[in-house]
Amino acid sequence: MTQDWTRHLEHLDQTDMRRRLRTLSGPQGAHVGLDGRDVLMLCSNNYLGLANHPALIEAACRATIDYGVGSSGSRLLSGSMTLHAAFEERLAAFKQTPAALLFNSGYAANTGIISGLFTADDVIFSDALNHASIIDGCRLSTAKTLVYPHGDVAALAGLMAKERPQRKGRWLIVTDGVFSMDGDIAPLAALCDLKEAEDALLLVDDAHGTGVLGATGRGSGEACGCLARIDLHMGTLGKGLGGFGAYLAGPQAAIDMLINRCRPFIYSTSLPPSVPAAAIAALDIVDSMEGAQLRQKLASNQQLFVAALQAGGAELTATMTQIIPVLTRTPERTQQAAAQLLADGILLQGVRPPTVAVGSCRLRATLMATHRADELEQAATSILATLREIPPC
Ligand SMILES: Cc1ncc(COP(=O)(O)O)c(C=O)c1O
């Protein structure tokens, strides 16, 4: 019965495509414990260092003491608690929208939002590099989905023009705000112009921008100067905000539709009260002087690291953010480089197909505000040395 699986796994091993878990000890910091050693963490989404921030820990502990460890039901049955509602109110104010809804994860949010709001009469226009959860949400929705070339607003406009004569239902443009495997930012202002001209809606997944981008951490929409023009703001709490879960912020009607139609929301136990409590604490930090300083430190880390890698001739994606992928191209080179870097005390995971296209494997470096400049300079030197050592493509 399991022989096929074993053969498949052997094939993955032989082609450097096998994925394995690495178990870290201790909290998620700039340094983590791995197999009894201290290593520099260079692949975490804990961009502001909030996953281990005392204020979030305190808020989660307080909520656990006051409300217990579980919600014991889905939101529509017994599991809608004051902290869920308090977070939603806080988040809606943060994103400047009429309402918001908490989801159990970003994956659950994207699959549930898209399939809950869009149906067979609708057309979804989806960026070619959108996250897997968006792709799966489009599939589940049964709406016609047209994939436009990455970030190409002119090509998208062309697709829309072709589609216009047979339009029946709603049109949705869906895009990552920050592309998770490339680190570039979607052309959100131009997408807003287009969706307004075409009477379409725009859904932005700001998993990697929330808390981090824009002068006040409102995310990629703020960074692009068009926050208020985005119709549906999706984001996660497990990256810049340090915790776990996800949200949609937008019009009340969309939120009410999801309460009635969104299967991951309806048919799943809601998050423990500690989670929204920690998320509120995270938003408080994002809105504080400390938040501004963390964003500034992250931005200066980013500049320093990109400059060091580019000066040494590393091939990077068109990154604009704290996600700084170094292209290694083949699975073999990627795995060799990751192993060499780990031997040097740096945890930097390789990303291979199907997460990225064949021929575009990469080491996806992600920076934190809590990294020191000198350790990033040292890490860049190690990466450059490793790239020189591994065989060329
Ligand atoms: C762009 C994007 N959207 C959604 C998700 C899914 O979020 P979660 O990890 O909360 O399921 C991720 C990654 O995890 C992501 O990178």
XYZ file of C-alpha atoms and ligand atoms in Angstrom:
409
model
C 0.000 0.000 0.000
C 2.752 2.512 0.862
C 5.363 1.404 -1.711
C 4.391 4.119 -4.176
C 4.910 6.756 -1.529
C 8.303 5.331 -0.616
C 9.345 5.334 -4.287
C 8.099 8.896 -4.684
C 10.060 10.020 -1.617
C 13.198 8.265 -2.907
C 12.807 10.120 -6.179
C 12.498 13.399 -4.263
C 15.692 12.532 -2.377
C 17.588 11.773 -5.592
C 16.543 15.047 -7.215
C 17.220 17.290 -4.188
C 13.498 17.963 -3.918
C 12.729 16.262 -0.604
C 11.304 18.566 2.081
C 12.131 17.869 5.705
C 11.212 19.461 8.986
C 13.784 21.202 11.145
C 12.887 21.544 14.805
C 14.024 24.709 16.524
C 14.487 25.013 20.243
C 13.755 28.164 22.214
C 11.764 31.192 21.080
C 11.740 32.685 17.567
C 14.512 35.244 17.802
C 17.272 36.556 15.569
C 19.166 33.533 16.854
C 17.578 30.146 17.446
C 18.685 26.788 18.776
C 19.045 24.030 16.176
C 20.433 20.585 16.976
C 22.091 21.952 20.097
C 23.761 24.914 18.317
C 23.019 28.608 18.208
C 22.345 29.672 14.605
C 21.497 32.994 12.968
C 17.870 32.912 11.845
C 17.656 34.264 8.316
C 14.362 32.795 7.117
C 11.714 33.805 9.644
C 8.680 36.009 8.980
C 9.000 37.501 12.467
C 9.921 40.797 10.794
C 9.468 43.106 13.769
C 10.543 40.590 16.394
C 7.059 40.584 17.942
C 6.734 36.768 18.163
C 8.793 36.926 21.318
C 7.909 40.439 22.529
C 7.144 40.771 26.259
C 3.980 42.845 25.636
C 2.470 40.137 23.413
C 3.470 37.373 25.829
C 1.937 39.327 28.690
C -1.305 39.940 26.741
C -1.585 36.259 25.754
C -0.951 35.093 29.335
C -3.430 37.594 30.758
C -6.108 36.481 28.275
C -5.435 32.830 29.077
C -5.799 33.473 32.797
C -8.969 35.503 32.302
C -10.643 33.469 29.523
C -9.002 30.027 29.400
C -7.003 28.238 26.708
C -9.744 27.496 24.191
C -12.852 28.991 22.626
C -14.634 25.631 22.574
C -16.744 26.282 19.498
C -17.036 27.951 16.118
C -17.887 31.663 16.142
C -21.517 30.988 15.140
C -22.077 28.503 17.956
C -20.387 29.177 21.284
C -16.955 30.465 20.249
C -17.441 34.200 19.667
C -15.740 35.863 22.645
C -15.173 39.469 23.637
C -11.510 39.385 22.582
C -12.398 38.229 19.047
C -14.788 41.168 18.723
C -12.305 43.585 20.331
C -9.624 42.577 17.847
C -11.993 43.010 14.900
C -12.943 46.489 16.034
C -9.286 47.415 16.545
C -8.237 45.999 13.183
C -11.032 47.762 11.275
C -9.911 51.060 12.831
C -6.282 50.211 11.973
C -7.087 49.536 8.299
C -9.660 52.357 8.208
C -12.529 50.107 7.046
C -16.112 49.773 8.336
C -15.641 46.204 9.589
C -13.246 43.276 9.951
C -13.357 39.540 10.558
C -10.827 37.265 12.247
C -9.798 33.989 10.574
C -7.931 30.991 11.927
C -5.078 31.289 9.428
C -4.134 33.053 6.230
C -4.712 29.874 4.290
C -8.215 29.525 5.741
C -8.865 33.221 5.087
C -7.919 33.257 1.411
C -9.676 30.007 0.541
C -12.745 31.071 2.534
C -12.953 34.733 1.495
C -12.630 34.102 -2.231
C -14.946 31.084 -2.294
C -17.397 32.786 0.094
C -17.728 36.018 -1.895
C -17.337 34.950 -5.529
C -19.271 32.368 -7.534
C -19.613 30.890 -11.011
C -20.948 34.088 -12.629
C -17.951 36.105 -11.460
C -14.502 36.515 -12.998
C -11.311 36.631 -10.940
C -8.130 38.173 -12.311
C -5.207 36.736 -10.360
C -1.496 37.678 -10.455
C 0.711 34.815 -11.710
C 2.800 34.850 -8.506
C -0.068 34.912 -6.013
C 0.188 32.758 -2.902
C -1.045 29.154 -3.048
C -3.936 29.963 -0.707
C -5.254 32.528 -3.215
C -4.927 30.025 -6.049
C -6.851 27.444 -4.030
C -9.493 30.028 -3.087
C -10.015 30.851 -6.771
C -10.432 27.149 -7.562
C -12.920 26.639 -4.745
C -14.974 29.664 -5.793
C -15.816 28.084 -9.215
C -15.488 31.599 -10.707
C -13.698 31.856 -14.040
C -10.087 32.676 -13.115
C -7.777 34.474 -15.515
C -4.132 34.645 -14.485
C -2.310 37.807 -15.565
C 1.486 38.053 -15.948
C 3.160 39.042 -12.693
C 2.625 42.719 -11.875
C 1.685 43.533 -15.476
C -1.194 46.026 -15.292
C -1.229 46.618 -19.067
C -1.623 42.882 -19.718
C -4.382 42.758 -17.090
C -6.184 45.650 -18.791
C -5.943 43.713 -22.068
C -7.466 40.606 -20.455
C -10.303 42.709 -19.056
C -11.001 44.321 -22.411
C -11.349 40.856 -23.984
C -13.601 39.678 -21.194
C -15.854 42.752 -21.120
C -18.363 41.779 -23.870
C -19.457 38.641 -22.023
C -19.434 40.114 -18.510
C -22.231 38.800 -16.280
C -21.197 39.060 -12.645
C -18.668 40.721 -10.352
C -15.024 41.161 -11.294
C -12.260 40.709 -8.741
C -8.599 41.567 -9.043
C -6.628 39.637 -6.423
C -2.967 40.139 -5.615
C -0.393 39.659 -2.913
C 0.601 43.101 -1.579
C 4.173 41.880 -1.046
C 4.993 38.758 -3.061
C 6.096 36.154 -0.572
C 8.775 34.483 -2.681
C 10.103 37.542 -4.526
C 9.774 40.388 -2.057
C 8.444 42.876 -4.593
C 5.350 45.030 -4.034
C 2.311 44.837 -6.323
C 1.604 47.981 -8.416
C -1.345 48.751 -6.162
C -2.014 52.352 -7.240
C -2.227 51.301 -10.897
C -4.415 48.323 -9.941
C -6.725 50.739 -8.099
C -6.975 52.967 -11.207
C -7.850 49.947 -13.319
C -10.370 48.389 -10.958
C -12.139 51.750 -10.633
C -12.231 52.198 -14.418
C -13.544 48.638 -14.897
C -15.946 48.545 -11.932
C -14.047 45.667 -10.347
C -13.123 44.935 -6.738
C -9.531 44.706 -5.475
C -8.514 42.150 -2.843
C -4.982 42.572 -1.472
C -3.287 39.854 0.595
C -0.965 41.894 2.799
C 0.456 38.978 4.774
C 3.999 40.350 4.451
C 3.224 44.073 4.534
C 0.967 44.527 7.548
C 2.767 46.196 10.428
C 5.921 46.529 8.358
C 5.307 48.745 5.323
C 4.086 52.327 5.046
C 4.877 55.248 7.329
C 2.516 53.922 10.021
C 2.714 50.178 9.272
C -0.684 49.971 7.537
C 1.000 47.877 4.892
C 1.555 47.815 1.155
C -1.559 49.925 0.471
C -0.132 52.711 2.619
C 3.303 52.306 1.021
C 1.676 52.745 -2.411
C -0.478 55.693 -1.286
C -3.798 53.955 -1.999
C -4.849 52.289 1.269
C -8.372 53.754 1.243
C -9.029 52.668 -2.356
C -8.503 48.935 -1.683
C -11.858 47.159 -1.294
C -10.843 44.027 0.589
C -7.785 43.960 2.862
C -6.660 40.475 3.807
C -3.635 39.912 5.996
C -2.114 37.532 8.475
C -1.194 37.897 12.127
C 1.619 35.332 12.006
C 4.316 37.408 10.325
C 4.952 41.091 11.105
C 2.407 40.942 13.935
C 4.209 38.012 15.554
C 1.258 35.777 16.443
C -1.102 33.602 14.495
C -4.339 33.913 12.511
C -5.563 36.250 9.792
C -8.149 38.894 8.988
C -10.287 40.489 6.343
C -11.012 44.210 6.677
C -13.583 45.753 4.372
C -17.249 46.668 3.891
C -19.806 45.415 6.422
C -21.729 43.564 3.682
C -18.636 41.510 2.781
C -18.043 40.618 6.423
C -21.712 39.652 6.910
C -21.654 37.529 3.741
C -18.619 35.674 5.067
C -20.269 35.053 8.429
C -23.031 33.382 6.390
C -21.103 31.780 3.545
C -17.443 31.224 4.432
C -16.876 27.555 5.170
C -13.489 27.805 6.991
C -15.055 30.489 9.220
C -18.302 28.637 9.875
C -17.033 25.091 10.285
C -13.971 25.569 12.488
C -13.390 26.216 16.183
C -12.426 29.855 16.643
C -8.982 30.926 17.794
C -8.124 30.776 21.508
C -8.634 34.139 23.275
C -4.870 34.534 23.764
C -4.483 34.969 19.989
C -6.626 38.098 19.462
C -5.260 39.481 22.749
C -1.691 39.180 21.448
C -2.756 40.645 18.100
C -4.235 43.738 19.787
C -0.972 44.161 21.701
C 0.906 43.841 18.395
C -1.202 46.581 16.778
C -0.551 48.796 19.802
C 3.185 48.359 19.230
C 2.857 48.989 15.490
C 1.090 52.265 16.343
C 3.696 53.320 18.912
C 7.086 55.034 18.715
C 8.613 51.596 19.253
C 6.806 50.335 16.146
C 8.159 53.236 14.078
C 11.684 52.496 15.332
C 11.336 48.783 14.538
C 10.211 49.594 10.979
C 13.115 51.992 10.586
C 15.609 49.395 11.836
C 14.141 46.754 9.503
C 14.433 49.151 6.552
C 18.066 49.951 7.360
C 18.848 46.235 7.771
C 17.278 45.664 4.372
C 19.366 48.381 2.689
C 22.577 47.164 4.237
C 21.976 43.485 3.366
C 20.870 44.114 -0.237
C 23.821 46.449 -0.825
C 26.315 43.896 0.543
C 24.891 41.053 -1.569
C 24.711 43.168 -4.729
C 28.242 44.487 -4.236
C 29.427 40.860 -4.124
C 27.585 39.972 -7.355
C 24.734 37.848 -5.927
C 21.721 37.492 -8.203
C 18.657 38.762 -6.342
C 14.983 38.929 -7.306
C 13.458 42.380 -7.874
C 12.925 42.698 -4.119
C 11.651 45.925 -2.574
C 11.179 44.672 0.986
C 12.609 42.658 3.876
C 12.164 39.471 1.804
C 15.475 39.182 -0.043
C 15.697 36.031 -2.177
C 19.102 35.034 -3.576
C 18.711 33.051 -6.790
C 20.512 29.704 -6.880
C 18.459 28.355 -9.795
C 18.731 24.548 -9.405
C 17.540 22.344 -6.514
C 21.036 20.862 -6.215
C 22.802 24.223 -5.853
C 20.093 25.445 -3.510
C 20.381 22.490 -1.164
C 24.188 22.573 -1.246
C 24.235 26.260 -0.416
C 21.699 25.882 2.407
C 23.716 22.999 3.910
C 26.974 24.980 3.674
C 25.400 28.020 5.304
C 23.986 25.907 8.094
C 27.462 24.518 8.707
C 28.542 28.191 9.009
C 25.819 28.810 11.600
C 23.178 30.425 9.365
C 19.687 29.027 8.936
C 18.545 30.043 5.457
C 16.115 27.658 3.768
C 16.007 26.968 0.052
C 12.771 27.338 -1.890
C 12.185 24.947 -4.778
C 9.343 24.036 -7.154
C 6.400 23.872 -6.944
C 6.627 26.877 -4.590
C 8.646 28.711 -7.260
C 9.037 28.071 -10.997
C 11.491 25.465 -12.288
C 14.890 27.124 -12.785
C 14.235 29.840 -10.212
C 15.138 28.070 -6.959
C 16.354 30.456 -4.323
C 17.555 31.032 -0.803
C 14.733 33.141 0.605
C 16.433 35.407 3.124
C 14.078 37.346 5.388
C 15.246 40.037 7.758
C 14.112 41.100 11.196
C 14.357 44.425 12.994
C 16.113 42.479 15.739
C 19.077 41.486 13.541
C 22.269 43.407 14.284
C 23.975 45.165 11.369
C 27.292 43.395 11.969
C 25.740 39.923 11.920
C 23.936 40.714 8.659
C 27.196 41.945 7.109
C 28.855 38.712 8.221
C 25.936 36.656 6.869
C 26.141 38.406 3.484
C 29.867 37.599 3.345
C 29.140 33.931 4.117
C 26.393 33.776 1.464
C 28.693 35.269 -1.164
C 31.483 32.839 -0.243
C 29.053 29.916 -0.441
C 27.759 31.017 -3.850
C 31.351 31.080 -5.119
C 31.992 27.575 -3.765
C 28.991 25.719 -5.181
C 29.265 24.560 -8.804
C 27.834 26.999 -11.390
C 24.511 26.172 -13.130
C 1.045 35.908 0.888
C 0.578 34.883 1.881
N -0.738 34.716 2.076
C -1.213 33.812 2.947
C -0.367 33.014 3.681
C -0.939 32.008 4.617
O -0.965 32.510 5.908
P -0.963 31.544 7.182
O 0.439 31.104 7.403
O -1.519 32.369 8.283
O -1.854 30.382 6.827
C 1.025 33.163 3.519
C 2.040 32.384 4.252
O 1.966 31.754 5.189
C 1.505 34.113 2.591
O 2.808 34.268 2.390
